[in-house]
Short mmCIF file of C-alpha atoms and ligand atoms in Angstrom, two decimals:
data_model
loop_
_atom_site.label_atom_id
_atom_site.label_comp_id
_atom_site.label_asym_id
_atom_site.label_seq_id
_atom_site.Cartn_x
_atom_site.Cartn_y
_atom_site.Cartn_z
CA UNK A 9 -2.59 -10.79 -4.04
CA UNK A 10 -0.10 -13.05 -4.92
CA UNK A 11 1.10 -15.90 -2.41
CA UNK A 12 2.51 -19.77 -1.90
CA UNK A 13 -0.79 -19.78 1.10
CA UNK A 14 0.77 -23.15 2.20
CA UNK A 15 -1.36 -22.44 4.37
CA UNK A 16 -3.06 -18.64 4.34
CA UNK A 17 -2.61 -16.78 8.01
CA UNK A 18 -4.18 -13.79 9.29
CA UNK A 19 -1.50 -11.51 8.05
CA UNK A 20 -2.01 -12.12 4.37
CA UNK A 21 -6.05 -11.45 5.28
CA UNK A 22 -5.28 -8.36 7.28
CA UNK A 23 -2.50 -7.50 4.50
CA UNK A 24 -5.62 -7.70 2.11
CA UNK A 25 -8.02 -6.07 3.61
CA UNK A 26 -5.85 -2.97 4.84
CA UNK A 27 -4.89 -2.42 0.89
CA UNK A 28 -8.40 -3.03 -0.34
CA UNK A 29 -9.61 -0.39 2.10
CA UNK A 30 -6.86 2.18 1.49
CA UNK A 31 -6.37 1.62 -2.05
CA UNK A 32 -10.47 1.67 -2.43
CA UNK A 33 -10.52 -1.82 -4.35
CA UNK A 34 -13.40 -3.37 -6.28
CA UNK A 35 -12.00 -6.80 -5.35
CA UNK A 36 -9.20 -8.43 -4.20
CA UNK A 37 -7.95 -11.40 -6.00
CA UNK A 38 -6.07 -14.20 -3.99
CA UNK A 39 -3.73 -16.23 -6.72
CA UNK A 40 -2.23 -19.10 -4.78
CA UNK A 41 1.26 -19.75 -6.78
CA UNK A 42 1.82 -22.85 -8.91
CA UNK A 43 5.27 -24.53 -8.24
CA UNK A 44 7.04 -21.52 -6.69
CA UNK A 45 10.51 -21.15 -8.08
CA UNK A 46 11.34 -19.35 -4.95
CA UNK A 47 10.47 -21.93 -2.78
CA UNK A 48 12.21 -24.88 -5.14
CA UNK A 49 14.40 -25.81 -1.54
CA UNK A 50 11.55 -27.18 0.05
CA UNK A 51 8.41 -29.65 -0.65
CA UNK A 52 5.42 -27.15 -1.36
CA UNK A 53 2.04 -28.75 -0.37
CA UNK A 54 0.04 -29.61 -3.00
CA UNK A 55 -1.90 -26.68 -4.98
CA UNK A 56 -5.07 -27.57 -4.74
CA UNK A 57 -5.12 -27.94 -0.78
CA UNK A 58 -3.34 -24.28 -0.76
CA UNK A 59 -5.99 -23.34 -3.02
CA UNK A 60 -8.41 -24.77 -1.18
CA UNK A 61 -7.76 -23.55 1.92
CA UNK A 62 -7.64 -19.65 0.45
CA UNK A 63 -10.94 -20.61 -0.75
CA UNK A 64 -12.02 -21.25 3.16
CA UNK A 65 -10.51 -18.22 4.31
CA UNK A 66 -11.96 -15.92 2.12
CA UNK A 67 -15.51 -17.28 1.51
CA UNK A 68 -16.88 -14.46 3.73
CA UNK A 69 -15.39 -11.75 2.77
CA UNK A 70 -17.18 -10.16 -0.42
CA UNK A 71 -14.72 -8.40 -1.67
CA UNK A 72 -12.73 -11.33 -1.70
CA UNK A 73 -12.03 -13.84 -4.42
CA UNK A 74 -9.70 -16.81 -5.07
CA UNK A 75 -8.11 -17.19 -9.21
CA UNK A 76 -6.66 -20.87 -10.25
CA UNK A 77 -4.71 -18.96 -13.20
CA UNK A 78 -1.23 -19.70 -11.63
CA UNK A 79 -1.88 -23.14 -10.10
CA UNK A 80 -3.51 -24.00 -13.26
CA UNK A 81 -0.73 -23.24 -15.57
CA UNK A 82 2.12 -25.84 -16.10
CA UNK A 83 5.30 -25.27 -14.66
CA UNK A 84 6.88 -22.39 -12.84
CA UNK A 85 5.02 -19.19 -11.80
CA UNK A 86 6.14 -16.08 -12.85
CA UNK A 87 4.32 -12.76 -12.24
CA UNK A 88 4.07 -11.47 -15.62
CA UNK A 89 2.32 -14.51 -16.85
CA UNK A 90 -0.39 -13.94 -13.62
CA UNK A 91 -0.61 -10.42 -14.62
CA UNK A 92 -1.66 -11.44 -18.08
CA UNK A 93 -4.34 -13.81 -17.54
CA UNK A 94 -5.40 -11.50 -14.99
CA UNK A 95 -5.54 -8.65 -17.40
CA UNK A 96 -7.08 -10.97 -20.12
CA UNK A 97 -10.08 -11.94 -17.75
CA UNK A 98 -10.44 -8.43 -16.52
CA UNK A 99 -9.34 -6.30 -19.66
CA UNK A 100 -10.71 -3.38 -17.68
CA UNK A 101 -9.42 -3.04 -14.63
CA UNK A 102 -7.00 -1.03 -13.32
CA UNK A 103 -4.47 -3.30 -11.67
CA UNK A 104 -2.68 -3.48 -8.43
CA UNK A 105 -0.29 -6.76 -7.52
CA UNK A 106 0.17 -7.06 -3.96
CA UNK A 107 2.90 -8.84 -2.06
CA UNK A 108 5.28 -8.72 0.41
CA UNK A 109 7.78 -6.07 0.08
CA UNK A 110 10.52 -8.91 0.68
CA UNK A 111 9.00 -10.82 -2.52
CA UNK A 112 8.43 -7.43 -4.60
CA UNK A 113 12.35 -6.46 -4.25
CA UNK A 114 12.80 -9.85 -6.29
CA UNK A 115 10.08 -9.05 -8.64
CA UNK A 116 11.29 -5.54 -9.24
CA UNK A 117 14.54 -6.80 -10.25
CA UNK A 118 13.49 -9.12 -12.98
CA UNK A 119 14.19 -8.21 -16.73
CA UNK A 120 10.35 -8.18 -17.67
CA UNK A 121 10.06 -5.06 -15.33
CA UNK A 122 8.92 -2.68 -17.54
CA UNK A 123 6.43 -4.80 -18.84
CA UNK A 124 5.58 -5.64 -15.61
CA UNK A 125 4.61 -1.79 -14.75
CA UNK A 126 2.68 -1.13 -17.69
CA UNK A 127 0.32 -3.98 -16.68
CA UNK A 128 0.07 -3.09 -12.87
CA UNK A 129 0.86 -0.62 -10.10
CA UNK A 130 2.76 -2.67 -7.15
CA UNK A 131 1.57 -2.58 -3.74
CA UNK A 132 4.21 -4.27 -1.28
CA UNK A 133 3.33 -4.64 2.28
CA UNK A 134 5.59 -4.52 4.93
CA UNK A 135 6.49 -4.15 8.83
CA UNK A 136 6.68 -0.97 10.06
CA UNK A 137 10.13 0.68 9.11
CA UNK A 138 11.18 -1.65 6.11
CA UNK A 139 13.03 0.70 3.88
CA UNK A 140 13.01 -1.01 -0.23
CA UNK A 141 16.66 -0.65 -1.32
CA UNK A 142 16.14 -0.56 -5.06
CA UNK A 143 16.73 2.39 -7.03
CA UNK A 144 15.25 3.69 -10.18
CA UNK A 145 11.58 2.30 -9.62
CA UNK A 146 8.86 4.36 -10.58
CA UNK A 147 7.59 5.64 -7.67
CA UNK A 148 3.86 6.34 -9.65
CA UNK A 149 3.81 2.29 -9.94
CA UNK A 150 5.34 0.98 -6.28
CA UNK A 151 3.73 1.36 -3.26
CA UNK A 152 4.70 0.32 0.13
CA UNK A 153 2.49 0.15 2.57
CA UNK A 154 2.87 -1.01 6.41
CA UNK A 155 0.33 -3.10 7.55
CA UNK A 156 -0.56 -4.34 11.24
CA UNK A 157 0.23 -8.10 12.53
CA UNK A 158 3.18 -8.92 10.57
CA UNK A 159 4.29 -11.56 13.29
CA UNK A 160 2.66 -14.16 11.50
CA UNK A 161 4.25 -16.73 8.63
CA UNK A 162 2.87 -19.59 7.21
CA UNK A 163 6.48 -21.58 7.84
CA UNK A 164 5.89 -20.59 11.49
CA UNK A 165 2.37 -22.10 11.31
CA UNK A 166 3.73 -25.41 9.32
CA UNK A 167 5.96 -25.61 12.41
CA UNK A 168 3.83 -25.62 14.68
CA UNK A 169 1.57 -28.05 13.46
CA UNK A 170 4.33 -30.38 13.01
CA UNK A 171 5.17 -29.92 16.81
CA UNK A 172 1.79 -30.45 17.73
CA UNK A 173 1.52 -26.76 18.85
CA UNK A 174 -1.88 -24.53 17.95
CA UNK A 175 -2.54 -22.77 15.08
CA UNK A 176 -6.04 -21.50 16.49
CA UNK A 177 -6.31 -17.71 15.65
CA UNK A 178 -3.45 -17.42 13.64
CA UNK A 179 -5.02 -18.91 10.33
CA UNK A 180 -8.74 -18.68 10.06
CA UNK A 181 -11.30 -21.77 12.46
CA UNK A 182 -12.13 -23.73 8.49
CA UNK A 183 -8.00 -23.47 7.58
CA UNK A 184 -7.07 -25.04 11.13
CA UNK A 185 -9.88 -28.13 10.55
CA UNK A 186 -8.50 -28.12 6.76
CA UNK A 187 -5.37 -28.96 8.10
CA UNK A 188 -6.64 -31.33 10.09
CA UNK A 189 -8.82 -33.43 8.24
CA UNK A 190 -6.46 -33.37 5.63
CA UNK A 191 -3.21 -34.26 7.42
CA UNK A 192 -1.30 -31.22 6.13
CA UNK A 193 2.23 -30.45 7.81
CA UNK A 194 1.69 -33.55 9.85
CA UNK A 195 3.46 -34.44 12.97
CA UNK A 196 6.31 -36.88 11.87
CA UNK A 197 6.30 -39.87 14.07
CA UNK A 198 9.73 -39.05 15.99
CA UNK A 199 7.94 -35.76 16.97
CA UNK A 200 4.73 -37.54 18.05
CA UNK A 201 6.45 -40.16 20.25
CA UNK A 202 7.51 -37.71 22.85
P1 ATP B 319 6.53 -18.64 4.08
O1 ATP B 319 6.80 -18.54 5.54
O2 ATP B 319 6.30 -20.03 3.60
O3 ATP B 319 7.48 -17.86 3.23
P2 ATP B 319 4.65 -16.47 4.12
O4 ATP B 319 3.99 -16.35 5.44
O5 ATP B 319 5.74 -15.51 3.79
O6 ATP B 319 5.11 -17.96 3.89
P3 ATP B 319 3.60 -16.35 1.49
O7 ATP B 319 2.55 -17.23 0.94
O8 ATP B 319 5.00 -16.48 1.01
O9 ATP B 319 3.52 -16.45 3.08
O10 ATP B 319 3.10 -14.86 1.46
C1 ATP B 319 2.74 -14.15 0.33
C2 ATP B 319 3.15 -12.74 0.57
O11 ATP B 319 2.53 -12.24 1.78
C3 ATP B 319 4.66 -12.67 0.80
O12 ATP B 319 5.20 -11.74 -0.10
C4 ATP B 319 4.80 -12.28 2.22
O13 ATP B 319 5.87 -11.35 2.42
C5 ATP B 319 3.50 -11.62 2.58
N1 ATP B 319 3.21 -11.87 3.97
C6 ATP B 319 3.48 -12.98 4.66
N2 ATP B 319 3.13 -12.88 5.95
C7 ATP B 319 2.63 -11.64 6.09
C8 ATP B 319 2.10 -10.92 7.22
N3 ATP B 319 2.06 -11.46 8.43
N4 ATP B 319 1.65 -9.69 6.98
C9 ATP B 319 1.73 -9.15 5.75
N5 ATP B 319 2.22 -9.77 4.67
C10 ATP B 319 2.67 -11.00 4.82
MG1 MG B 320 7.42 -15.75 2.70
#
């Protein structure tokens, strides 16, 4: 499961665990992103407090692990690089790349997409009722799948830290004091004054 995790919420965990369950996986992988392109508009935190803190909220789960293979690799993340050291540590498993369906319609559109398919089946999770526009996928390698609590984002939960409002039960008890002790999405000093 592919993500930015700056910081991981409940929704990528239930995302997770609804796929592993329905998809019957071994293991589900958690690959915080390097430097997202996507996200090049705004400062990401740094990588090893987002990997960090995936670490935290996974640590119980069994089935659940956390890979450095994108934050260690220089420069920008792309998913057919992931999907290759993936494949090269695990040469075999069958595997599935789970996202959001938002962030899948951008993968899907990229030139490497046929590579892409031969090295994974695509699982993209959405709200109930999200229709994916793009044509000509193979259907045998895309999956959507609806997932409960969508209503959680991590940009919501960065705002709310830096307005001083809770993030209790919307990202796991060891992400909030993460956050804490390390200062993450902290309350800028205009903010704090009132
Ligand atoms: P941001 O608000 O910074 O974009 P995000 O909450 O979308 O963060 P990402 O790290 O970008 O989190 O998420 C990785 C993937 O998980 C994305 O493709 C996203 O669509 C999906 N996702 C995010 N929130 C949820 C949720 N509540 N339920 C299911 N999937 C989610
Ligand atoms: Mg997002």
């Amino acid at each position: 499961m592919g993500g930015t995790f700056d910081p991981i919420h409940h929704g990528h965990l239930v995302a997770a665990s609804e796929v592993q369950s329905l998809f019957e996986l071994d293991e589900v992988v958690f690959v915080p992103t390097g430097q997202p392109w996507q996200k090049a508009d705004r400062q990401v935190s740094n990588a090893e407090d987002r990997y960090l803190m995936t670490v935290v909220a996974t640590a119980s789960n069994p089935r659940f692990t956390v890979s450095r293979v994108d934050i260690d690799r220089d420069g920008p993340t792309y998913t057919i690089d992931t999907l290759r050291d993936l494949r090269t540590q695990h040469p075999e498993a069958e595997l599935f790349f789970i996202t959001g369906a938002d962030a899948l319609a951008q993968i899907l559109s990229w030139k490497d997409a046929e590579e892409l398919f031969e090295l994974a089946q695509f699982i993209g999770v959405t709200r109930p009722g999200y229709v994916l526009t793009e044509d000509g996928l193979p259907a045998d390698r895309v999956h959507l799948q609806e997932v409960p609590a969508m209503a959680i984002s991590s940009t919501d939960c960065r705002d709310r830290v830096g307005d001083g409002e809770p993030v209790w039960y919307l990202v796991p008890d060891g992400v909030v004091q993460y956050i804490n002790k390390h200062q993450l999405y902290a309350v800028e000093e205009s903010r704090a004054s009132h």
